[in-house]
Short mmCIF file of N, CA and C in Angstrom, two decimals:
data_model
loop_
_atom_site.label_atom_id
_atom_site.label_comp_id
_atom_site.label_asym_id
_atom_site.label_seq_id
_atom_site.Cartn_x
_atom_site.Cartn_y
_atom_site.Cartn_z
N MET A 1 18.74 63.05 78.50
CA MET A 1 18.67 61.86 77.71
C MET A 1 17.68 60.71 78.32
N LEU A 2 16.71 60.24 77.68
CA LEU A 2 15.88 59.37 78.18
C LEU A 2 16.35 57.83 77.88
N ASN A 3 16.20 57.12 78.97
CA ASN A 3 16.50 55.65 78.70
C ASN A 3 15.32 55.04 78.13
N ALA A 4 15.57 54.30 77.13
CA ALA A 4 14.55 53.29 76.65
C ALA A 4 14.28 52.21 77.57
N PRO A 5 12.98 51.85 77.71
CA PRO A 5 12.65 50.79 78.43
C PRO A 5 13.37 49.41 77.93
N LYS A 6 13.82 48.61 79.08
CA LYS A 6 14.45 47.40 78.65
C LYS A 6 13.39 46.51 78.03
N GLU A 7 13.80 45.88 76.97
CA GLU A 7 12.92 44.87 76.35
C GLU A 7 12.99 43.55 77.06
N VAL A 8 11.77 42.98 77.37
CA VAL A 8 11.89 41.67 78.12
C VAL A 8 11.46 40.58 77.07
N LYS A 9 12.43 39.72 76.96
CA LYS A 9 12.21 38.53 76.00
C LYS A 9 12.09 37.21 76.75
N ALA A 10 11.09 36.49 76.45
CA ALA A 10 10.94 35.17 76.93
C ALA A 10 11.89 34.34 76.32
N VAL A 11 12.57 33.42 77.10
CA VAL A 11 13.64 32.60 76.59
C VAL A 11 12.87 31.29 76.02
N ALA A 12 13.05 31.17 74.83
CA ALA A 12 12.34 30.00 74.18
C ALA A 12 13.00 28.69 74.51
N ALA A 13 12.19 27.52 74.51
CA ALA A 13 12.83 26.26 74.76
C ALA A 13 13.80 25.97 73.77
N TRP A 14 14.75 25.25 74.11
CA TRP A 14 15.87 24.86 73.22
C TRP A 14 15.91 23.28 73.14
N PRO A 15 16.02 22.83 71.88
CA PRO A 15 16.12 21.32 71.73
C PRO A 15 17.44 20.72 72.31
N VAL A 16 17.23 19.76 73.10
CA VAL A 16 18.52 18.96 73.45
C VAL A 16 18.67 17.73 72.72
N GLU A 17 17.51 17.27 71.96
CA GLU A 17 17.83 16.09 71.16
C GLU A 17 16.73 16.07 69.98
N ILE A 18 17.26 15.94 68.89
CA ILE A 18 16.46 15.79 67.65
C ILE A 18 16.87 14.57 66.99
N ARG A 19 15.90 13.61 66.77
CA ARG A 19 16.27 12.29 66.32
C ARG A 19 15.21 11.81 65.36
N LEU A 20 15.75 11.42 64.17
CA LEU A 20 14.71 10.78 63.16
C LEU A 20 14.41 9.45 63.71
N VAL A 21 13.17 9.10 63.84
CA VAL A 21 12.74 7.74 64.21
C VAL A 21 13.14 6.74 63.14
N LYS A 22 13.28 5.57 63.58
CA LYS A 22 13.93 4.48 62.67
C LYS A 22 13.13 4.32 61.27
N ASP A 23 11.84 4.32 61.45
CA ASP A 23 11.05 4.07 60.14
C ASP A 23 10.97 5.35 59.27
N ARG A 24 11.53 6.54 59.91
CA ARG A 24 11.48 7.71 59.19
C ARG A 24 9.96 8.40 59.09
N ARG A 25 9.16 8.00 59.88
CA ARG A 25 7.72 8.47 59.86
C ARG A 25 7.52 9.39 61.00
N ALA A 26 8.66 9.75 61.77
CA ALA A 26 8.36 10.64 62.87
C ALA A 26 9.69 11.34 63.21
N LEU A 27 9.76 12.57 63.75
CA LEU A 27 10.90 13.17 64.35
C LEU A 27 10.72 13.30 65.74
N HIS A 28 11.64 12.83 66.54
CA HIS A 28 11.46 12.86 68.06
C HIS A 28 12.26 14.13 68.47
N VAL A 29 11.66 14.97 69.23
CA VAL A 29 12.25 16.24 69.66
C VAL A 29 12.16 16.33 71.22
N THR A 30 13.28 16.54 71.86
CA THR A 30 13.13 16.74 73.33
C THR A 30 13.79 18.23 73.62
N PHE A 31 13.01 18.91 74.38
CA PHE A 31 13.54 20.34 74.73
C PHE A 31 13.94 20.45 76.07
N ASP A 32 14.76 21.53 76.43
CA ASP A 32 15.36 21.75 77.68
C ASP A 32 14.33 22.09 78.76
N ASP A 33 13.06 22.35 78.34
CA ASP A 33 11.96 22.68 79.40
C ASP A 33 11.28 21.45 79.82
N GLY A 34 11.81 20.28 79.27
CA GLY A 34 11.17 18.94 79.59
C GLY A 34 10.20 18.48 78.74
N ALA A 35 9.78 19.33 77.69
CA ALA A 35 8.88 18.95 76.57
C ALA A 35 9.51 17.85 75.69
N ASP A 36 8.68 16.83 75.32
CA ASP A 36 9.23 15.73 74.58
C ASP A 36 8.11 15.34 73.50
N PHE A 37 8.45 15.41 72.21
CA PHE A 37 7.37 15.26 71.24
C PHE A 37 7.89 14.19 70.23
N ASN A 38 6.94 13.41 69.77
CA ASN A 38 7.07 12.54 68.57
C ASN A 38 6.24 13.20 67.49
N LEU A 39 6.81 13.80 66.61
CA LEU A 39 6.08 14.70 65.53
C LEU A 39 5.95 13.68 64.31
N SER A 40 4.79 13.42 63.85
CA SER A 40 4.76 12.60 62.73
C SER A 40 5.12 13.26 61.54
N ALA A 41 5.66 12.52 60.48
CA ALA A 41 6.19 13.02 59.21
C ALA A 41 4.88 13.78 58.55
N GLU A 42 3.76 13.07 58.57
CA GLU A 42 2.55 13.65 57.98
C GLU A 42 2.28 15.01 58.42
N LEU A 43 2.26 15.21 59.86
CA LEU A 43 1.87 16.50 60.33
C LEU A 43 2.97 17.52 60.13
N LEU A 44 4.32 17.06 60.06
CA LEU A 44 5.36 18.02 59.73
C LEU A 44 5.14 18.46 58.32
N ARG A 45 4.87 17.48 57.40
CA ARG A 45 4.77 17.91 56.01
C ARG A 45 3.59 18.83 55.79
N VAL A 46 2.45 18.45 56.29
CA VAL A 46 1.29 19.27 55.94
C VAL A 46 1.16 20.65 56.59
N THR A 47 2.06 20.85 57.71
CA THR A 47 2.10 22.11 58.33
C THR A 47 3.36 22.96 58.11
N SER A 48 3.99 22.26 56.96
CA SER A 48 5.41 22.86 56.57
C SER A 48 5.32 24.41 56.60
N PRO A 49 6.41 25.15 57.17
CA PRO A 49 6.36 26.55 57.31
C PRO A 49 6.78 27.26 55.92
N SER A 50 6.81 26.50 54.83
CA SER A 50 7.24 26.90 53.45
C SER A 50 6.24 27.87 52.91
N ALA A 51 6.68 28.72 52.01
CA ALA A 51 5.76 29.35 51.26
C ALA A 51 4.90 28.51 50.30
N GLU A 52 5.34 27.39 49.95
CA GLU A 52 4.55 26.53 49.06
C GLU A 52 3.29 26.04 49.79
N VAL A 53 3.31 25.86 51.12
CA VAL A 53 2.17 25.36 51.91
C VAL A 53 1.47 26.65 52.61
N GLN A 54 2.20 27.44 53.27
CA GLN A 54 1.76 28.72 54.01
C GLN A 54 1.36 29.84 53.13
N GLY A 55 1.89 29.90 51.96
CA GLY A 55 1.77 31.02 51.10
C GLY A 55 2.39 32.21 51.70
N HIS A 56 1.92 33.51 51.26
CA HIS A 56 2.45 34.69 51.77
C HIS A 56 1.28 35.39 52.69
N SER A 57 0.12 34.81 52.82
CA SER A 57 -0.89 35.38 53.55
C SER A 57 -1.83 34.16 53.91
N GLU A 58 -2.65 34.37 54.89
CA GLU A 58 -3.69 33.28 55.19
C GLU A 58 -4.57 32.88 54.01
N ALA A 59 -4.83 33.75 53.15
CA ALA A 59 -5.64 33.54 51.94
C ALA A 59 -4.82 32.61 50.97
N GLN A 60 -3.58 32.64 51.07
CA GLN A 60 -2.91 31.70 50.10
C GLN A 60 -2.52 30.40 50.77
N ARG A 61 -2.78 30.12 51.95
CA ARG A 61 -2.40 28.92 52.59
C ARG A 61 -2.98 27.70 51.90
N LYS A 62 -2.36 26.74 51.78
CA LYS A 62 -2.84 25.42 51.08
C LYS A 62 -3.04 24.25 52.06
N THR A 63 -4.00 23.49 51.81
CA THR A 63 -4.21 22.24 52.58
C THR A 63 -3.67 21.12 51.60
N VAL A 64 -2.87 20.33 51.95
CA VAL A 64 -2.11 19.33 51.15
C VAL A 64 -2.73 18.01 51.59
N GLY A 65 -3.15 17.24 50.65
CA GLY A 65 -3.69 15.84 50.78
C GLY A 65 -2.70 14.87 50.31
N GLY A 66 -2.91 13.62 50.57
CA GLY A 66 -2.05 12.47 50.03
C GLY A 66 -0.77 12.30 50.80
N LYS A 67 -0.74 12.77 52.05
CA LYS A 67 0.72 12.69 52.83
C LYS A 67 0.60 11.66 54.00
N ARG A 68 -0.39 10.82 54.02
CA ARG A 68 -0.54 9.79 55.20
C ARG A 68 0.89 9.08 55.29
N ASN A 69 1.45 8.63 54.11
CA ASN A 69 2.65 7.76 54.27
C ASN A 69 3.98 8.45 53.89
N VAL A 70 3.95 9.68 53.99
CA VAL A 70 5.26 10.47 53.68
C VAL A 70 6.25 10.07 54.75
N THR A 71 7.53 10.09 54.32
CA THR A 71 8.66 9.91 55.34
C THR A 71 9.54 11.02 55.17
N ILE A 72 10.53 11.11 56.20
CA ILE A 72 11.46 12.16 56.31
C ILE A 72 12.78 11.51 55.64
N LEU A 73 13.50 12.16 54.67
CA LEU A 73 14.58 11.70 54.24
C LEU A 73 15.89 12.32 54.88
N SER A 74 15.60 13.62 55.33
CA SER A 74 16.79 14.38 55.80
C SER A 74 16.26 15.45 56.89
N VAL A 75 17.16 15.55 57.79
CA VAL A 75 17.12 16.61 58.84
C VAL A 75 18.38 17.43 58.85
N ASP A 76 18.41 18.60 58.40
CA ASP A 76 19.58 19.53 58.21
C ASP A 76 19.47 20.61 59.04
N PRO A 77 20.55 21.03 59.85
CA PRO A 77 20.54 22.22 60.60
C PRO A 77 20.62 23.39 59.82
N VAL A 78 19.79 24.43 60.25
CA VAL A 78 19.89 25.76 59.72
C VAL A 78 20.27 26.71 60.63
N GLY A 79 21.55 27.28 60.69
CA GLY A 79 22.15 28.05 61.77
C GLY A 79 21.93 27.36 63.07
N ASN A 80 21.62 28.09 64.14
CA ASN A 80 21.45 27.51 65.33
C ASN A 80 19.99 27.68 65.84
N TYR A 81 19.17 27.83 64.99
CA TYR A 81 17.73 28.18 65.28
C TYR A 81 16.65 27.35 64.61
N ALA A 82 17.11 26.36 63.74
CA ALA A 82 16.06 25.58 63.06
C ALA A 82 16.78 24.44 62.21
N VAL A 83 15.78 23.55 61.70
CA VAL A 83 16.23 22.45 60.89
C VAL A 83 15.45 22.59 59.64
N ARG A 84 15.96 22.12 58.49
CA ARG A 84 15.36 21.99 57.14
C ARG A 84 14.97 20.40 57.06
N LEU A 85 13.79 20.09 56.85
CA LEU A 85 13.42 18.74 56.63
C LEU A 85 13.19 18.45 55.17
N GLY A 86 13.66 17.35 54.71
CA GLY A 86 13.38 16.82 53.39
C GLY A 86 12.62 15.57 53.42
N PHE A 87 11.55 15.61 52.64
CA PHE A 87 10.58 14.41 52.62
C PHE A 87 10.61 13.70 51.38
N ASP A 88 10.06 12.57 51.33
CA ASP A 88 10.29 11.58 50.14
C ASP A 88 9.43 12.12 48.99
N ASP A 89 8.57 13.10 49.21
CA ASP A 89 7.83 13.65 48.01
C ASP A 89 8.63 14.77 47.45
N MET A 90 9.89 14.96 47.91
CA MET A 90 10.79 15.87 47.34
C MET A 90 10.63 17.26 47.86
N HIS A 91 9.69 17.57 48.98
CA HIS A 91 9.39 18.79 49.44
C HIS A 91 10.58 18.94 50.57
N ASN A 92 11.32 20.19 50.39
CA ASN A 92 12.32 20.41 51.18
C ASN A 92 12.55 21.82 51.55
N THR A 93 11.50 22.72 51.36
CA THR A 93 11.77 24.14 51.47
C THR A 93 11.33 24.78 52.84
N GLY A 94 10.78 23.90 53.70
CA GLY A 94 10.33 24.39 55.02
C GLY A 94 11.50 24.46 55.93
N ILE A 95 11.59 25.54 56.67
CA ILE A 95 12.54 25.71 57.78
C ILE A 95 11.77 25.77 59.23
N TYR A 96 12.00 24.69 59.93
CA TYR A 96 11.30 24.47 61.17
C TYR A 96 12.02 24.98 62.21
N SER A 97 11.59 26.15 62.66
CA SER A 97 12.38 26.85 63.85
C SER A 97 12.10 25.95 65.17
N TRP A 98 12.95 26.34 66.11
CA TRP A 98 12.70 25.46 67.51
C TRP A 98 11.25 25.79 67.98
N ALA A 99 10.92 27.19 67.94
CA ALA A 99 9.75 27.68 68.50
C ALA A 99 8.52 26.90 67.69
N PHE A 100 8.68 26.83 66.46
CA PHE A 100 7.62 26.15 65.57
C PHE A 100 7.50 24.77 66.00
N LEU A 101 8.59 24.06 66.04
CA LEU A 101 8.57 22.60 66.47
C LEU A 101 7.91 22.41 67.91
N HIS A 102 8.23 23.44 68.86
CA HIS A 102 7.75 23.18 70.26
C HIS A 102 6.29 23.46 70.19
N ASP A 103 5.86 24.58 69.39
CA ASP A 103 4.45 24.86 69.35
C ASP A 103 3.65 23.77 68.68
N LEU A 104 4.24 23.14 67.60
CA LEU A 104 3.58 22.08 66.93
C LEU A 104 3.44 20.90 67.79
N GLY A 105 4.42 20.51 68.58
CA GLY A 105 4.40 19.43 69.55
C GLY A 105 3.28 19.63 70.57
N SER A 106 3.30 20.98 71.11
CA SER A 106 2.36 21.27 72.17
C SER A 106 0.95 21.27 71.58
N ASN A 107 0.70 21.36 70.53
CA ASN A 107 -0.63 21.54 69.94
C ASN A 107 -0.88 20.48 68.77
N ALA A 108 -0.13 19.44 68.99
CA ALA A 108 -0.17 18.32 67.78
C ALA A 108 -1.68 17.76 67.52
N GLU A 109 -2.28 17.46 68.62
CA GLU A 109 -3.65 16.82 68.48
C GLU A 109 -4.61 17.80 67.76
N ARG A 110 -4.58 18.95 68.41
CA ARG A 110 -5.53 20.02 67.79
C ARG A 110 -5.18 20.38 66.33
N ARG A 111 -3.87 20.49 65.96
CA ARG A 111 -3.46 20.84 64.65
C ARG A 111 -3.71 19.65 63.76
N PHE A 112 -3.58 18.47 64.12
CA PHE A 112 -3.98 17.32 63.27
C PHE A 112 -5.45 17.39 63.05
N GLN A 113 -6.24 17.50 64.06
CA GLN A 113 -7.64 17.53 63.85
C GLN A 113 -8.13 18.64 62.86
N ASP A 114 -7.38 19.78 63.04
CA ASP A 114 -7.89 20.90 62.07
C ASP A 114 -7.45 20.52 60.71
N TYR A 115 -6.37 19.76 60.52
CA TYR A 115 -6.03 19.37 59.19
C TYR A 115 -7.05 18.40 58.65
N LEU A 116 -7.45 17.38 59.44
CA LEU A 116 -8.45 16.47 59.02
C LEU A 116 -9.75 17.18 58.70
N ASP A 117 -10.06 18.20 59.46
CA ASP A 117 -11.32 18.97 59.18
C ASP A 117 -11.23 19.74 57.76
N GLU A 118 -10.03 20.23 57.46
CA GLU A 118 -9.70 21.07 56.29
C GLU A 118 -9.82 20.16 55.27
N LEU A 119 -9.07 18.84 55.31
CA LEU A 119 -9.22 17.84 54.03
C LEU A 119 -10.70 17.65 53.74
N GLN A 120 -11.50 17.36 54.88
CA GLN A 120 -12.89 17.07 54.53
C GLN A 120 -13.61 18.24 53.95
N ALA A 121 -13.55 19.41 54.43
CA ALA A 121 -13.96 20.62 53.86
C ALA A 121 -13.77 20.85 52.41
N LYS A 122 -12.40 20.52 51.98
CA LYS A 122 -12.02 20.78 50.71
C LYS A 122 -12.08 19.49 49.83
N ALA A 123 -12.72 18.47 50.22
CA ALA A 123 -12.85 17.17 49.51
C ALA A 123 -11.56 16.64 48.99
N LEU A 124 -10.57 16.67 50.09
CA LEU A 124 -9.21 16.04 49.83
C LEU A 124 -9.14 14.88 50.65
N ASP A 125 -8.16 14.19 50.63
CA ASP A 125 -7.96 12.80 51.28
C ASP A 125 -6.47 12.65 51.79
N ARG A 126 -6.27 11.91 52.84
CA ARG A 126 -4.98 11.65 53.29
C ARG A 126 -4.24 10.92 52.39
N ASP A 127 -4.82 9.95 51.60
CA ASP A 127 -4.22 8.95 50.72
C ASP A 127 -4.14 9.44 49.30
N LYS A 128 -4.91 10.33 48.83
CA LYS A 128 -4.80 10.81 47.46
C LYS A 128 -4.16 12.25 47.33
N PRO A 129 -3.12 12.32 46.51
CA PRO A 129 -2.44 13.65 46.30
C PRO A 129 -3.35 14.71 45.84
N GLY A 130 -3.26 15.85 46.32
CA GLY A 130 -4.08 16.98 45.97
C GLY A 130 -3.75 18.16 46.84
N MET A 131 -4.11 19.44 46.42
CA MET A 131 -3.76 20.64 47.16
C MET A 131 -4.82 21.67 46.81
N ARG A 132 -5.32 22.26 47.79
CA ARG A 132 -6.27 23.41 47.64
C ARG A 132 -6.18 24.43 48.73
#
């Protein structure tokens, strides 16, 4: 009988604190690897891992405009692996895994610039609602 090779899994960073900032415009997340992020509500909303935003393929992914002033209404645990965020525009279907939040925080500047570039390319605006 052959032994299957042992699977090596990287241990993902685990959040030690998740706190909604007082004005509800950011989520502060601290991880056990020392990473510490203040994630804006706007970035969290426009990168939502929901099917509404991400679609079911890259071709279906949407760019969402008009979210500059969005706020976070709720932060609810989903099992022991994620949180569901509720926003004041009534979007609440995204489940934000620890890995997603860590990646988003690590790449926030680039991800936000990508978002701004997409808005411009699709003639959308941070202040006017729209989706393409």
